Amino acid sequence: SFTLLGFAAFLTQTVVEIDLAQREALERAAKIVEKEAKRVIGTYDYGWPPLKPETIARKATGDSPLLETGDLRKSIGHKVMSSSEAQVGSDSDKAIWHELGTSRIPPRPFLMGAAVHKEGEVVRILGEGSVKGLVRS
C-alpha cells in the first residue's frame, strides 16, 4: 500500500540512482574527450596552422604539431567533480600556450577541439546516463 514514508524513500533512492548514473556517464564522456585530445597531438586533423619549416627541421619528430617529447600528451587527464561536472585538461604550462596561442605560436586548440569533435558522442552518453538513472530506480 502507498505511504508517504514509502514515497519519500522511493524519491531518495531515485535521486541516488540518477546521481550515480550521471557520474558514470560523465566518467565515460570525459575519458572519450581525453583520449581524443591525446590522439590529435602530432596531427593536423583539426586544420591547425602548419609548422614553420625551421620548426620542422629542428624537431626530432618532424612535422608533428604539439608533439616533441610526448610530455604534453602524458599531461592530459580528466576528473569527475560531481554528478554535473567533469574536467579534461592538463597541468602543463605548454598546454595553455598551445591551446590559446602566444605572440609567437598560433593557437592549436587540442582540448577544446577534442570537446567539440566529440560533442555528439558526449551528449549521447550523458542523455543515456540520465535515462539509465531513471530506469534503475
Coordinates of N, CA and C in Angstrom, one line a residue:
S1 N 0.8 -1.2 0.0 CA 0.0 0.0 0.0 C 0.9 1.2 0.0
F2 N 0.3 2.3 -0.5 CA 1.0 3.6 -0.6 C 1.1 4.3 0.8
T3 N 2.4 4.7 1.1 CA 2.5 5.6 2.3 C 3.4 6.7 1.9
L4 N 3.3 7.8 2.6 CA 4.1 9.0 2.4 C 5.6 8.7 2.7
L5 N 5.8 7.9 3.7 CA 7.2 7.5 4.1 C 7.8 6.6 3.0
G6 N 7.0 5.7 2.4 CA 7.5 4.9 1.3 C 7.8 5.7 0.1
F7 N 6.9 6.6 -0.2 CA 7.2 7.5 -1.4 C 8.4 8.3 -1.2
A8 N 8.6 8.9 0.0 CA 9.9 9.6 0.3 C 11.1 8.8 0.1
A9 N 11.0 7.5 0.6 CA 12.2 6.6 0.4 C 12.4 6.3 -1.1
F10 N 11.3 6.2 -1.8 CA 11.5 6.0 -3.3 C 12.1 7.1 -4.0
L11 N 11.7 8.4 -3.6 CA 12.3 9.6 -4.2 C 13.8 9.7 -3.9
T12 N 14.1 9.4 -2.6 CA 15.5 9.5 -2.2 C 16.4 8.5 -3.0
Q13 N 15.9 7.3 -3.1 CA 16.6 6.2 -3.9 C 16.7 6.6 -5.4
T14 N 15.7 7.3 -5.9 CA 15.7 7.7 -7.3 C 16.8 8.8 -7.5
V15 N 16.9 9.7 -6.6 CA 17.9 10.8 -6.6 C 19.3 10.1 -6.6
V16 N 19.5 9.2 -5.7 CA 20.8 8.5 -5.6 C 21.2 7.8 -6.9
E17 N 20.2 7.1 -7.5 CA 20.4 6.3 -8.7 C 20.7 7.3 -9.9
I18 N 20.0 8.4 -9.9 CA 20.3 9.4 -11.0 C 21.7 9.9 -10.9
D19 N 22.1 10.3 -9.6 CA 23.4 10.9 -9.4 C 24.5 9.9 -9.8
L20 N 24.3 8.6 -9.4 CA 25.3 7.6 -9.7 C 25.4 7.4 -11.3
A21 N 24.3 7.3 -11.9 CA 24.3 7.2 -13.4 C 24.9 8.4 -14.1
Q22 N 24.6 9.6 -13.6 CA 25.2 10.8 -14.2 C 26.7 10.8 -14.0
R23 N 27.2 10.4 -12.8 CA 28.7 10.3 -12.6 C 29.3 9.3 -13.5
E24 N 28.7 8.2 -13.7 CA 29.2 7.1 -14.6 C 29.3 7.6 -16.0
A25 N 28.2 8.3 -16.4 CA 28.2 8.9 -17.8 C 29.2 10.0 -18.0
L26 N 29.4 10.8 -17.0 CA 30.5 11.9 -17.1 C 31.8 11.2 -17.1
E27 N 32.1 10.2 -16.4 CA 33.4 9.5 -16.4 C 33.6 9.0 -17.8
R28 N 32.6 8.3 -18.4 CA 32.8 7.8 -19.8 C 33.0 8.9 -20.8
A29 N 32.3 10.0 -20.7 CA 32.4 11.1 -21.6 C 33.7 11.8 -21.5
A30 N 34.2 12.0 -20.2 CA 35.5 12.7 -20.0 C 36.6 11.8 -20.6
K31 N 36.5 10.5 -20.4 CA 37.6 9.6 -21.0 C 37.6 9.7 -22.5
I32 N 36.5 9.9 -23.1 CA 36.4 10.0 -24.6 C 37.1 11.3 -25.0
V33 N 36.8 12.4 -24.4 CA 37.4 13.7 -24.7 C 38.9 13.6 -24.5
E34 N 39.3 13.0 -23.3 CA 40.7 12.9 -23.0 C 41.5 12.1 -24.1
K35 N 40.9 11.0 -24.4 CA 41.5 10.1 -25.5 C 41.7 10.8 -26.8
E36 N 40.6 11.6 -27.2 CA 40.7 12.4 -28.4 C 41.7 13.5 -28.4
A37 N 41.8 14.2 -27.2 CA 42.8 15.2 -27.1 C 44.2 14.6 -27.2
K38 N 44.5 13.5 -26.7 CA 45.8 12.8 -26.8 C 46.0 12.4 -28.2
R39 N 45.0 11.9 -28.8 CA 45.1 11.3 -30.2 C 45.5 12.4 -31.2
V40 N 45.0 13.6 -31.1 CA 45.1 14.6 -32.1 C 46.5 15.3 -32.1
I41 N 47.2 15.1 -30.9 CA 48.5 15.7 -30.8 C 49.5 15.0 -31.9
G42 N 50.2 15.9 -32.6 CA 51.1 15.3 -33.7 C 50.4 15.2 -35.0
T43 N 49.1 15.6 -35.1 CA 48.4 15.5 -36.4 C 47.9 16.9 -36.8
Y44 N 47.4 17.0 -38.0 CA 46.7 18.2 -38.5 C 45.2 18.0 -38.6
D45 N 44.7 17.1 -37.9 CA 43.3 16.7 -38.1 C 42.3 17.8 -37.8
Y46 N 42.7 18.8 -37.0 CA 41.8 19.9 -36.8 C 42.1 21.2 -37.6
G47 N 42.9 21.0 -38.6 CA 43.2 22.1 -39.5 C 44.1 23.2 -38.9
W48 N 44.9 22.9 -38.0 CA 45.8 23.9 -37.4 C 46.8 24.5 -38.4
P49 N 47.3 25.7 -38.1 CA 48.3 26.3 -39.0 C 49.5 25.4 -39.1
P50 N 50.1 25.3 -40.3 CA 51.3 24.4 -40.4 C 52.5 24.9 -39.6
L51 N 53.3 24.0 -39.2 CA 54.6 24.4 -38.5 C 55.5 25.1 -39.5
K52 N 56.3 26.0 -39.0 CA 57.3 26.7 -39.9 C 58.4 25.7 -40.3
P53 N 58.9 25.8 -41.5 CA 60.0 24.9 -41.9 C 61.1 24.8 -40.9
E54 N 61.5 25.9 -40.3 CA 62.6 25.8 -39.3 C 62.2 25.1 -38.1
T55 N 61.0 25.1 -37.7 CA 60.5 24.3 -36.6 C 60.5 22.8 -36.9
I56 N 60.1 22.5 -38.1 CA 60.1 21.1 -38.5 C 61.5 20.6 -38.6
A57 N 62.4 21.4 -39.1 CA 63.8 21.0 -39.2 C 64.5 20.7 -37.9
R58 N 64.1 21.4 -36.8 CA 64.8 21.2 -35.5 C 64.1 20.1 -34.7
K59 N 62.9 19.7 -35.0 CA 62.2 18.7 -34.2 C 62.6 17.3 -34.6
A60 N 62.8 16.5 -33.5 CA 63.1 15.1 -33.7 C 62.0 14.3 -34.4
T61 N 60.7 14.9 -34.1 CA 59.5 14.2 -34.6 C 59.0 14.8 -35.9
G62 N 59.8 15.7 -36.5 CA 59.4 16.3 -37.8 C 58.2 17.1 -37.8
D63 N 57.4 17.0 -38.8 CA 56.1 17.8 -39.0 C 55.0 17.2 -38.1
S64 N 55.1 17.5 -36.8 CA 54.2 16.9 -35.9 C 53.8 18.0 -34.8
P65 N 52.8 18.8 -35.1 CA 52.4 19.8 -34.2 C 52.1 19.3 -32.8
L66 N 52.6 20.0 -31.8 CA 52.4 19.8 -30.4 C 53.1 18.5 -29.9
L67 N 53.8 17.8 -30.7 CA 54.5 16.6 -30.3 C 56.0 16.7 -30.4
E68 N 56.6 16.6 -29.3 CA 58.1 16.6 -29.3 C 58.6 15.4 -28.5
T69 N 58.3 15.5 -27.2 CA 58.8 14.5 -26.2 C 57.6 13.6 -25.8
G70 N 56.4 14.0 -26.0 CA 55.3 13.2 -25.5 C 54.8 13.7 -24.2
D71 N 55.5 14.6 -23.6 CA 55.1 15.2 -22.3 C 53.8 15.8 -22.3
L72 N 53.4 16.6 -23.3 CA 52.1 17.3 -23.4 C 51.0 16.2 -23.4
R73 N 51.2 15.2 -24.2 CA 50.2 14.1 -24.3 C 50.0 13.5 -22.9
K74 N 51.1 13.2 -22.3 CA 51.1 12.5 -21.0 C 50.4 13.4 -19.9
S75 N 50.5 14.7 -20.1 CA 49.9 15.6 -19.1 C 48.4 15.7 -19.1
I76 N 47.8 15.2 -20.1 CA 46.3 15.3 -20.3 C 45.6 14.3 -19.4
G77 N 44.6 14.7 -18.7 CA 43.9 13.8 -17.8 C 42.5 14.3 -17.6
H78 N 41.7 13.6 -16.8 CA 40.3 14.0 -16.5 C 40.0 13.7 -15.1
K79 N 38.9 14.4 -14.6 CA 38.5 14.2 -13.3 C 37.0 14.6 -13.2
V80 N 36.2 13.7 -12.6 CA 34.8 13.9 -12.4 C 34.6 14.7 -11.1
M81 N 34.1 15.9 -11.1 CA 34.0 16.7 -10.0 C 32.7 16.4 -9.2
S82 N 31.6 16.2 -9.9 CA 30.3 15.9 -9.3 C 29.4 15.2 -10.3
S83 N 28.2 15.1 -10.0 CA 27.3 14.4 -11.0 C 26.9 15.3 -12.1
S84 N 27.4 16.6 -12.1 CA 27.1 17.5 -13.2 C 28.4 18.2 -13.7
E85 N 29.5 17.8 -13.3 CA 30.8 18.5 -13.8 C 31.9 17.5 -13.9
A86 N 32.6 17.5 -15.0 CA 33.8 16.8 -15.2 C 34.8 17.8 -15.9
Q87 N 36.1 17.5 -15.7 CA 37.1 18.4 -16.3 C 38.1 17.5 -17.1
V88 N 38.5 18.0 -18.2 CA 39.5 17.4 -19.0 C 40.5 18.5 -19.3
G89 N 41.8 18.2 -18.9 CA 42.8 19.3 -19.1 C 44.2 18.8 -18.9
S90 N 45.1 19.7 -18.7 CA 46.5 19.5 -18.5 C 47.0 20.4 -17.4
D91 N 48.0 20.0 -16.7 CA 48.7 20.8 -15.7 C 50.0 21.4 -16.3
S92 N 50.2 21.3 -17.6 CA 51.4 21.8 -18.2 C 51.1 23.2 -18.7
D93 N 52.1 24.1 -18.4 CA 52.0 25.4 -18.9 C 52.0 25.4 -20.5
K94 N 52.7 24.5 -21.1 CA 52.7 24.4 -22.6 C 51.3 24.2 -23.1
A95 N 50.5 23.5 -22.4 CA 49.1 23.3 -22.9 C 48.4 24.6 -23.1
I96 N 48.5 25.5 -22.2 CA 47.8 26.8 -22.3 C 48.4 27.6 -23.5
W97 N 49.7 27.5 -23.6 CA 50.4 28.2 -24.8 C 49.9 27.7 -26.1
H98 N 49.8 26.4 -26.2 CA 49.4 25.8 -27.5 C 47.9 25.9 -27.7
E99 N 47.1 25.8 -26.7 CA 45.7 25.9 -26.8 C 45.2 27.3 -27.2
L100 N 45.8 28.3 -26.6 CA 45.4 29.7 -26.8 C 46.3 30.4 -27.7
G101 N 47.5 30.0 -27.9 CA 48.5 30.7 -28.7 C 49.2 31.7 -27.9
T102 N 50.3 32.2 -28.4 CA 51.1 33.2 -27.8 C 51.5 34.2 -28.9
S103 N 52.4 35.2 -28.6 CA 52.8 36.2 -29.6 C 53.6 35.5 -30.7
R104 N 54.2 34.3 -30.4 CA 55.0 33.6 -31.4 C 54.4 32.3 -31.9
I105 N 53.4 31.8 -31.2 CA 52.8 30.5 -31.5 C 51.3 30.7 -31.8
P106 N 50.9 30.2 -33.0 CA 49.4 30.3 -33.3 C 48.7 29.3 -32.4
P107 N 47.4 29.6 -32.1 CA 46.6 28.6 -31.3 C 46.4 27.3 -32.0
R108 N 46.6 26.2 -31.3 CA 46.3 24.9 -31.8 C 45.4 24.2 -30.7
P109 N 44.1 24.5 -30.6 CA 43.3 24.1 -29.5 C 43.0 22.6 -29.6
F110 N 43.8 21.8 -28.9 CA 43.6 20.4 -28.8 C 42.6 19.9 -27.8
L111 N 42.5 20.7 -26.7 CA 41.5 20.3 -25.7 C 40.1 20.8 -26.1
M112 N 39.9 22.0 -26.5 CA 38.6 22.5 -27.0 C 38.2 21.8 -28.3
G113 N 39.2 21.5 -29.1 CA 39.0 20.8 -30.4 C 38.4 19.4 -30.1
A114 N 39.0 18.7 -29.1 CA 38.6 17.4 -28.8 C 37.1 17.4 -28.2
A115 N 36.9 18.4 -27.4 CA 35.5 18.5 -26.8 C 34.5 18.8 -28.0
V116 N 34.8 19.7 -28.9 CA 33.9 20.0 -30.0 C 33.8 18.7 -30.9
H117 N 34.9 18.1 -31.2 CA 34.9 17.0 -32.1 C 34.1 15.8 -31.5
K118 N 34.1 15.6 -30.2 CA 33.3 14.5 -29.6 C 32.0 14.9 -29.0
E119 N 31.5 16.2 -29.3 CA 30.3 16.7 -28.7 C 29.1 15.8 -28.8
G120 N 28.9 15.3 -30.0 CA 27.7 14.4 -30.3 C 27.8 13.2 -29.5
E121 N 28.9 12.5 -29.4 CA 29.1 11.3 -28.6 C 28.9 11.6 -27.1
V122 N 29.4 12.7 -26.6 CA 29.3 13.1 -25.2 C 27.8 13.4 -24.9
V123 N 27.1 14.1 -25.7 CA 25.7 14.4 -25.5 C 24.9 13.1 -25.4
R124 N 25.2 12.2 -26.3 CA 24.5 10.9 -26.4 C 24.8 10.1 -25.1
I125 N 26.0 10.0 -24.6 CA 26.3 9.3 -23.4 C 25.7 9.9 -22.2
L126 N 25.7 11.3 -22.1 CA 25.0 11.9 -21.0 C 23.5 11.7 -21.0
G127 N 22.9 11.8 -22.1 CA 21.5 11.5 -22.2 C 21.2 10.1 -21.8
E128 N 22.0 9.1 -22.3 CA 21.7 7.7 -21.9 C 21.9 7.6 -20.4
G129 N 22.9 8.3 -19.8 CA 23.1 8.2 -18.4 C 21.9 8.7 -17.6
S130 N 21.3 9.8 -18.0 CA 20.1 10.3 -17.3 C 19.0 9.3 -17.4
V131 N 18.8 8.7 -18.5 CA 17.7 7.8 -18.7 C 18.0 6.5 -17.8
K132 N 19.3 6.1 -17.8 CA 19.6 4.9 -17.0 C 19.3 5.2 -15.6
G133 N 19.6 6.4 -15.1 CA 19.3 6.7 -13.7 C 17.9 6.6 -13.3
L134 N 17.0 7.0 -14.3 CA 15.6 7.0 -14.0 C 15.1 5.5 -14.1
V135 N 15.6 4.7 -15.0 CA 15.2 3.4 -15.2 C 15.6 2.5 -14.0
R136 N 16.8 2.8 -13.5 CA 17.3 2.0 -12.3 C 16.4 2.1 -11.1
S137 N 15.9 3.3 -10.9 CA 15.1 3.5 -9.7 C 13.7 2.9 -9.7

